[in-house]
Amino acid sequence: MKIQIDEGIYYLNILHSIDDLEFDLTVTKENAEVLFVRSRDLKNVRLPKTLVAIGRVGSGVDNIPLDWCNKNGVAVFNAPGTNSNAVKEMVLWALIESARHPFQAAGALIKNPSEAGKIKKDFEGQELAGRTILIIGMGAIGSRVAKMCRALEINVLAHDPFVKKENRNPDALWIESLVDLESELKKAGGHWPDFITIHCSLNDQNSGILNNKFFRAGVKIINFARAELVNETDLLSGLQTGRVSAYVSDFLPKKIPMEQFLETKSCVFLPHLGASTIESQIRAAETVAEKINDFFYHGICLESVNFPDMPNEKAENGRKRILVINENTPGIIKKVAEAISTAGLNIGSMTNRSRSETGIALNYIDIDVQPNDNRLSEICGKINLINGVIKARICAPYNSIR
């Protein structure tokens, strides 16, 4: 396996999770087979045709060119949930900071230590108990935040259109729609939330979702998801008019200079610290590496961002696996089977799965072969020439070192 690992990733934990004792870390971007990245944006990077998989050591994949990966048969794996505890703890800090302002008070004290008494009065805050928070996005992070807030005696409202009613977190009172939040709150018998925190991935539909309709009554906004989820123009206006009393973000503003926000004296910006703990980075690195290890050596595809899940089954002894990635259209697998049969080889078993939203199909084709039979490489070459086949390759397992 030819691996390229971005700086800042716990590469020893990745290597520990890979079966091959002969992995190559000296590769260049022109011949890498596997690429591990964190937040580096790959959308404008020329990626090699040799690429088999990309491991996003983290959760969000808005920095990954998914369309290019689909067209070139490159599987993308991430590690959702591995950073959820780390982010939850930062949200706790953000709640305290936005309600009590210890960070800003400490800064004021450093500048004017003789004014301690005045600074104490200036930074009189509010307790969290009895307040209300709206959590938008109830995945791994949002659910942990909800449980934490209930323990702090904070009333929890939640919204997530992707969570089925039977799976809803009991720690929260659920809001069905954000279109008319005021009406939804009246139905729930509650008032406008004191805090709003957002925990969802960024897409074309939710960019700028936090806008003027949420900014009222001195609400405090916490953003450890993505900067682009907040409408910066509306936010700045809300801060300047007092409709937003605090904004704590794990990201710098994208469109408006940070200085304009800091002039309101109600903002704290962090350099993307949410998942920056040793523990979460190790969990993410190991999780992604194990998924890629199974896919690269055994063809097993589990929890891929863009490919369908396949059964967690390795090829039986005496069989070699060809993994065929193709467009999900009729007739392709028939041509693949014919190519194998024409070469005089027998298909021992075949498994097919497809994913409608990407139009991608994966196929395990396990072939009965002798150990020294070299016809598989020739067959793979012929399969790759079939119209509609994106990529076919031989999965060559190693004995596990774990």
Coordinates of C-alpha atoms in Angstrom, one line a residue:
M1 CA 0.0 0.0 0.0
K2 CA 1.4 3.4 -1.1
I3 CA 0.3 5.9 1.6
Q4 CA 0.5 9.6 1.8
I5 CA -0.4 11.1 5.3
D6 CA -1.0 14.8 5.8
E7 CA 0.9 16.6 8.6
G8 CA -0.7 16.6 12.0
I9 CA -2.3 13.1 11.7
Y10 CA -1.3 10.4 14.2
Y11 CA 0.4 8.3 11.5
L12 CA 1.6 5.5 13.9
N13 CA -2.0 4.7 14.8
I14 CA -2.8 4.5 11.1
L15 CA 0.2 2.2 10.4
H16 CA -0.7 0.0 13.4
S17 CA -4.2 -0.6 11.8
I18 CA -2.8 -1.7 8.4
D19 CA -2.1 -5.3 7.6
D20 CA 0.8 -4.8 5.2
L21 CA 4.2 -4.8 6.8
E22 CA 5.6 -3.3 3.6
F23 CA 3.6 -0.1 3.4
D24 CA 5.3 2.7 1.5
L25 CA 5.4 6.2 3.0
T26 CA 7.9 7.6 0.5
V27 CA 5.3 8.0 -2.3
T28 CA 4.5 11.3 -4.0
K29 CA 1.1 12.7 -4.8
E30 CA 1.5 11.3 -8.3
N31 CA 1.5 7.6 -7.3
A32 CA -0.3 7.4 -4.0
E33 CA -2.9 4.7 -3.5
V34 CA -4.3 5.9 -0.2
L35 CA -4.4 9.5 1.0
F36 CA -5.1 10.4 4.7
V37 CA -6.2 14.1 5.2
R38 CA -7.7 16.2 7.9
S39 CA -9.0 19.6 6.8
R40 CA -6.9 20.2 3.7
D41 CA -9.1 21.1 0.8
L42 CA -8.7 18.6 -2.0
K43 CA -11.3 20.1 -4.4
N44 CA -8.7 22.0 -6.4
V45 CA -5.9 19.4 -6.0
R46 CA -5.0 17.2 -9.0
L47 CA -5.3 13.7 -7.5
P48 CA -3.6 10.7 -9.0
K49 CA -5.3 8.0 -11.1
T50 CA -3.6 5.4 -8.9
L51 CA -5.7 6.5 -5.9
V52 CA -7.9 3.7 -4.4
A53 CA -9.2 5.4 -1.2
I54 CA -9.2 8.7 0.7
G55 CA -9.4 8.7 4.5
R56 CA -10.8 11.8 6.0
V57 CA -9.5 11.7 9.5
G58 CA -12.5 13.5 11.0
S59 CA -16.2 13.9 10.2
G60 CA -17.1 16.5 7.5
V61 CA -16.2 15.8 3.9
D62 CA -16.9 19.2 2.3
N63 CA -13.1 19.3 1.5
I64 CA -13.3 16.1 -0.5
P65 CA -14.1 16.1 -4.3
L66 CA -16.8 13.4 -4.1
D67 CA -17.9 13.8 -7.7
W68 CA -14.4 13.2 -8.9
C69 CA -14.1 10.2 -6.5
N70 CA -17.2 8.7 -7.9
K71 CA -16.1 9.1 -11.5
N72 CA -12.7 7.6 -10.7
G73 CA -13.7 4.7 -8.4
V74 CA -12.1 6.2 -5.3
A75 CA -13.8 5.2 -2.0
V76 CA -14.0 7.9 0.7
F77 CA -14.1 7.0 4.4
N78 CA -14.4 9.2 7.4
A79 CA -14.8 8.9 11.1
P80 CA -18.1 10.4 12.3
G81 CA -18.6 10.5 16.0
T82 CA -15.0 10.0 17.0
N83 CA -14.7 13.7 17.8
S84 CA -18.1 14.0 19.5
N85 CA -16.9 14.0 23.1
A86 CA -14.2 16.5 22.3
V87 CA -16.6 18.9 20.6
K88 CA -19.2 18.4 23.4
E89 CA -16.6 19.6 25.9
M90 CA -15.9 22.7 23.9
V91 CA -19.6 23.5 23.7
L92 CA -19.7 23.3 27.5
W93 CA -16.9 25.9 27.5
A94 CA -18.7 28.0 25.0
L95 CA -21.9 28.0 27.1
I96 CA -20.0 29.2 30.1
E97 CA -18.1 31.8 28.1
S98 CA -21.2 33.2 26.4
A99 CA -23.1 33.4 29.7
R100 CA -20.3 34.4 32.1
H101 CA -17.5 35.8 29.9
P102 CA -14.5 34.6 31.9
F103 CA -12.2 34.7 28.8
Q104 CA -13.0 38.3 28.0
A105 CA -12.9 39.2 31.7
A106 CA -9.4 37.7 32.0
G107 CA -8.3 39.7 29.0
A108 CA -9.6 43.0 30.5
L109 CA -7.9 42.2 33.8
I110 CA -4.6 41.6 32.1
K111 CA -4.8 45.1 30.5
N112 CA -6.0 46.8 33.7
P113 CA -5.2 44.8 36.8
S114 CA -6.0 47.8 39.1
E115 CA -9.6 47.9 37.8
A116 CA -10.5 44.4 39.1
G117 CA -13.5 45.7 41.0
K118 CA -15.0 47.5 38.0
I119 CA -14.2 44.6 35.7
K120 CA -16.1 42.2 38.1
K121 CA -19.2 44.4 37.8
D122 CA -18.9 44.8 34.0
F123 CA -18.8 41.1 33.5
E124 CA -21.8 40.0 35.7
G125 CA -23.2 37.0 34.0
Q126 CA -26.1 34.5 34.0
E127 CA -26.3 30.9 35.4
L128 CA -27.0 28.1 32.9
A129 CA -29.5 26.2 35.0
G130 CA -33.1 27.0 33.9
R131 CA -32.0 28.4 30.6
T132 CA -33.2 27.0 27.2
I133 CA -31.0 25.8 24.3
L134 CA -32.0 24.9 20.8
I135 CA -29.8 22.2 19.3
I136 CA -29.9 22.0 15.5
G137 CA -28.5 18.6 14.4
M138 CA -28.9 15.6 16.7
G139 CA -26.2 13.3 15.5
A140 CA -23.3 12.0 17.6
I141 CA -22.3 15.5 18.8
G142 CA -25.8 17.0 19.2
S143 CA -27.0 14.0 21.2
R144 CA -24.0 14.3 23.6
V145 CA -24.6 18.1 23.9
A146 CA -28.3 17.4 24.8
K147 CA -27.4 14.9 27.5
M148 CA -24.8 17.3 28.9
C149 CA -27.3 20.2 29.0
R150 CA -29.9 18.2 30.8
A151 CA -27.4 17.3 33.4
L152 CA -26.7 21.1 33.8
E153 CA -30.5 21.6 34.2
I154 CA -30.8 23.4 30.9
N155 CA -34.1 23.0 29.0
V156 CA -33.3 21.3 25.6
L157 CA -35.1 21.9 22.3
A158 CA -33.9 19.9 19.3
H159 CA -34.4 19.8 15.6
D160 CA -33.1 17.3 13.1
P161 CA -35.2 16.3 10.1
F162 CA -33.1 13.2 9.5
V163 CA -33.9 11.5 12.8
K164 CA -37.0 9.3 12.8
K165 CA -39.5 9.8 15.6
E166 CA -38.9 6.4 17.1
N167 CA -35.1 7.2 17.4
R168 CA -35.5 10.7 18.9
N169 CA -33.4 11.5 21.9
P170 CA -35.6 11.7 25.0
D171 CA -33.4 14.3 26.6
A172 CA -35.0 16.9 24.3
L173 CA -38.3 18.5 23.3
W174 CA -38.4 18.2 19.6
I175 CA -39.1 21.0 17.2
E176 CA -40.6 19.7 13.9
S177 CA -39.7 22.7 11.6
L178 CA -37.5 25.7 11.7
V179 CA -39.5 27.5 9.0
D180 CA -41.7 29.2 11.7
L181 CA -39.8 28.6 14.9
E182 CA -41.9 31.1 16.9
S183 CA -45.1 29.0 16.2
E184 CA -43.3 25.8 17.0
L185 CA -42.1 27.3 20.3
K186 CA -45.6 28.3 21.2
K187 CA -46.8 24.8 20.5
A188 CA -44.1 23.5 22.9
G189 CA -45.1 26.1 25.5
G190 CA -41.7 27.6 25.6
H191 CA -40.0 30.9 25.0
W192 CA -37.3 32.0 22.6
P193 CA -34.1 30.0 23.3
D194 CA -31.3 31.6 25.3
F195 CA -28.7 29.6 23.3
I196 CA -28.7 28.1 19.8
T197 CA -26.0 25.6 18.9
I198 CA -25.6 24.0 15.5
H199 CA -24.2 20.5 14.8
C200 CA -24.8 19.5 11.2
S201 CA -22.6 19.1 8.1
L202 CA -22.5 21.8 5.4
N203 CA -24.2 21.4 2.1
D204 CA -25.8 23.5 -0.6
Q205 CA -29.2 23.5 1.1
N206 CA -28.1 24.7 4.6
S207 CA -25.5 27.3 3.8
G208 CA -26.4 30.4 5.9
I209 CA -29.2 28.6 7.6
L210 CA -28.7 30.6 10.8
N211 CA -29.9 34.0 9.8
N212 CA -32.1 37.0 10.9
K213 CA -35.1 34.9 11.8
F214 CA -33.1 33.2 14.6
F215 CA -31.4 36.4 15.8
R216 CA -33.6 38.0 18.4
A217 CA -34.1 38.4 22.2
G218 CA -30.4 38.5 22.9
V219 CA -29.8 34.9 21.9
K220 CA -26.3 33.5 22.2
I221 CA -25.1 31.6 19.2
I222 CA -22.5 28.7 19.4
N223 CA -21.0 27.3 16.2
F224 CA -18.7 24.3 16.3
A225 CA -19.9 22.9 12.9
R226 CA -19.0 25.1 10.0
A227 CA -18.5 28.9 9.5
E228 CA -20.7 28.9 6.4
L229 CA -23.8 27.7 8.3
V230 CA -24.1 31.3 9.7
N231 CA -25.2 34.2 7.6
E232 CA -22.4 36.7 8.5
T233 CA -24.2 39.8 7.4
D234 CA -27.3 39.0 9.5
L235 CA -25.1 37.9 12.4
L236 CA -23.1 41.2 12.4
S237 CA -26.3 43.2 12.3
G238 CA -27.7 41.1 15.2
L239 CA -24.6 41.7 17.3
Q240 CA -24.6 45.4 16.6
T241 CA -28.3 45.8 17.6
G242 CA -28.2 43.5 20.6
R243 CA -30.5 40.9 19.1
V244 CA -27.5 38.5 19.4
S245 CA -25.7 39.0 22.8
A246 CA -22.8 36.5 22.1
Y247 CA -21.3 34.5 19.3
V248 CA -18.7 31.8 20.0
S249 CA -17.3 30.1 16.9
D250 CA -14.6 27.5 16.2
F251 CA -14.0 29.2 12.8
L252 CA -12.9 32.6 11.5
P253 CA -15.5 34.6 9.5
K254 CA -15.3 33.9 5.7
K255 CA -16.8 37.0 4.2
I256 CA -16.6 39.9 6.7
P257 CA -13.3 40.9 8.4
M258 CA -13.0 39.5 11.9
E259 CA -12.3 43.0 13.3
Q260 CA -15.8 44.1 12.5
F261 CA -17.2 41.3 14.7
L262 CA -14.6 42.0 17.5
E263 CA -15.7 45.6 17.6
T264 CA -19.0 44.4 19.1
K265 CA -17.1 43.0 22.1
S266 CA -19.5 40.0 22.0
C267 CA -17.5 37.5 19.9
V268 CA -14.9 34.8 20.5
F269 CA -13.2 33.0 17.5
L270 CA -11.1 29.9 17.9
P271 CA -8.7 28.3 15.4
H272 CA -10.8 25.1 14.9
L273 CA -10.1 23.5 18.3
G274 CA -13.3 21.4 18.5
A275 CA -11.8 18.1 17.6
S276 CA -8.2 19.0 18.6
T277 CA -7.6 16.5 21.4
I278 CA -5.1 13.6 21.4
E279 CA -7.9 11.1 22.1
S280 CA -10.2 12.2 19.3
Q281 CA -7.4 12.3 16.7
I282 CA -6.2 8.8 17.7
R283 CA -9.8 7.5 17.5
A284 CA -10.4 9.1 14.1
A285 CA -7.0 7.9 12.7
E286 CA -7.6 4.3 13.8
T287 CA -11.2 4.2 12.7
V288 CA -10.5 5.4 9.1
A289 CA -7.3 3.3 8.8
E290 CA -9.2 0.1 9.7
K291 CA -12.0 0.8 7.1
I292 CA -9.4 1.5 4.4
N293 CA -7.4 -1.6 5.4
D294 CA -10.4 -3.8 4.8
F295 CA -11.3 -2.1 1.6
F296 CA -7.8 -2.0 0.1
Y297 CA -6.8 -5.6 0.9
H298 CA -10.1 -7.4 1.1
G299 CA -12.6 -5.3 -0.9
I300 CA -14.8 -5.0 2.1
C301 CA -16.6 -1.7 2.0
L302 CA -18.3 -0.6 5.3
E303 CA -19.5 2.9 6.1
S304 CA -18.1 4.6 3.0
V305 CA -19.2 8.1 2.3
N306 CA -19.8 7.5 -1.4
F307 CA -19.9 3.7 -1.9
P308 CA -22.5 1.1 -0.9
D309 CA -21.9 -1.1 2.1
M310 CA -20.8 -4.6 1.3
P311 CA -21.0 -7.8 3.5
N312 CA -18.1 -8.1 5.9
E313 CA -16.8 -11.2 4.3
K314 CA -13.3 -12.1 3.1
A315 CA -12.6 -14.3 0.1
E316 CA -12.5 -18.0 1.0
N317 CA -9.2 -19.9 0.9
G318 CA -8.3 -21.0 -2.6
R319 CA -10.1 -17.9 -4.1
K320 CA -8.9 -14.5 -5.2
R321 CA -11.2 -11.5 -5.1
I322 CA -11.7 -9.0 -7.9
L323 CA -13.5 -5.9 -6.8
V324 CA -15.4 -4.3 -9.6
I325 CA -16.7 -0.7 -9.3
N326 CA -19.1 0.2 -12.0
E327 CA -22.0 2.4 -13.0
N328 CA -25.3 1.0 -11.7
T329 CA -26.7 0.2 -15.1
P330 CA -28.0 -3.2 -16.6
G331 CA -25.7 -5.5 -18.5
I332 CA -22.3 -4.6 -17.1
I333 CA -21.9 -7.5 -14.8
K334 CA -23.0 -9.9 -17.5
K335 CA -20.0 -8.7 -19.6
V336 CA -17.7 -9.0 -16.6
A337 CA -18.8 -12.6 -16.1
E338 CA -18.3 -13.4 -19.7
A339 CA -14.7 -12.0 -19.7
I340 CA -13.9 -14.2 -16.7
S341 CA -15.5 -17.3 -18.3
T342 CA -13.7 -16.7 -21.6
A343 CA -10.4 -16.8 -19.7
G344 CA -11.3 -20.2 -18.5
L345 CA -11.8 -19.3 -14.9
N346 CA -14.7 -20.1 -12.6
I347 CA -16.6 -17.6 -10.4
G348 CA -16.9 -19.2 -7.0
S349 CA -19.2 -16.5 -5.6
M350 CA -20.4 -13.1 -6.5
T351 CA -22.0 -10.3 -4.4
N352 CA -23.4 -7.1 -5.7
R353 CA -24.6 -3.9 -3.9
S354 CA -25.5 -0.5 -5.3
R355 CA -26.1 3.0 -4.0
S356 CA -28.9 4.9 -5.8
E357 CA -27.8 8.5 -4.8
T358 CA -24.4 8.0 -6.3
G359 CA -25.2 5.6 -9.1
I360 CA -22.3 3.4 -8.0
A361 CA -22.3 -0.4 -7.8
L362 CA -19.7 -2.6 -6.1
N363 CA -19.2 -6.3 -6.8
Y364 CA -17.2 -9.0 -5.0
I365 CA -16.2 -11.5 -7.6
D366 CA -14.3 -14.4 -5.9
I367 CA -12.6 -16.7 -8.4
D368 CA -11.3 -20.2 -8.0
V369 CA -7.6 -20.0 -8.9
Q370 CA -4.3 -21.8 -8.1
P371 CA -1.8 -19.8 -6.0
N372 CA 0.5 -19.1 -9.0
D373 CA -2.2 -18.4 -11.6
N374 CA -1.3 -15.1 -13.2
R375 CA -4.4 -14.7 -15.4
L376 CA -6.1 -12.4 -12.9
S377 CA -4.1 -9.3 -13.9
E378 CA -4.9 -9.9 -17.6
I379 CA -8.6 -10.3 -16.8
C380 CA -8.7 -7.1 -14.7
G381 CA -7.2 -5.3 -17.6
K382 CA -10.0 -6.5 -19.9
I383 CA -12.7 -5.8 -17.3
N384 CA -11.5 -2.2 -17.0
L385 CA -12.1 -1.8 -20.8
I386 CA -15.8 -2.7 -20.5
N387 CA -18.0 0.3 -21.0
G388 CA -19.5 1.3 -17.6
V389 CA -16.8 -0.2 -15.5
I390 CA -15.1 2.5 -13.4
K391 CA -12.4 0.4 -11.8
A392 CA -11.5 -3.2 -11.4
R393 CA -8.7 -4.4 -9.2
I394 CA -7.4 -7.5 -7.5
C395 CA -7.7 -7.5 -3.7
A396 CA -4.5 -9.0 -2.3
P397 CA -4.8 -9.6 1.5
Y398 CA -1.8 -9.8 3.9
N399 CA -1.7 -11.7 7.1
S400 CA -2.8 -9.4 9.9
I401 CA -0.2 -7.9 12.2
R402 CA -2.8 -6.7 14.7

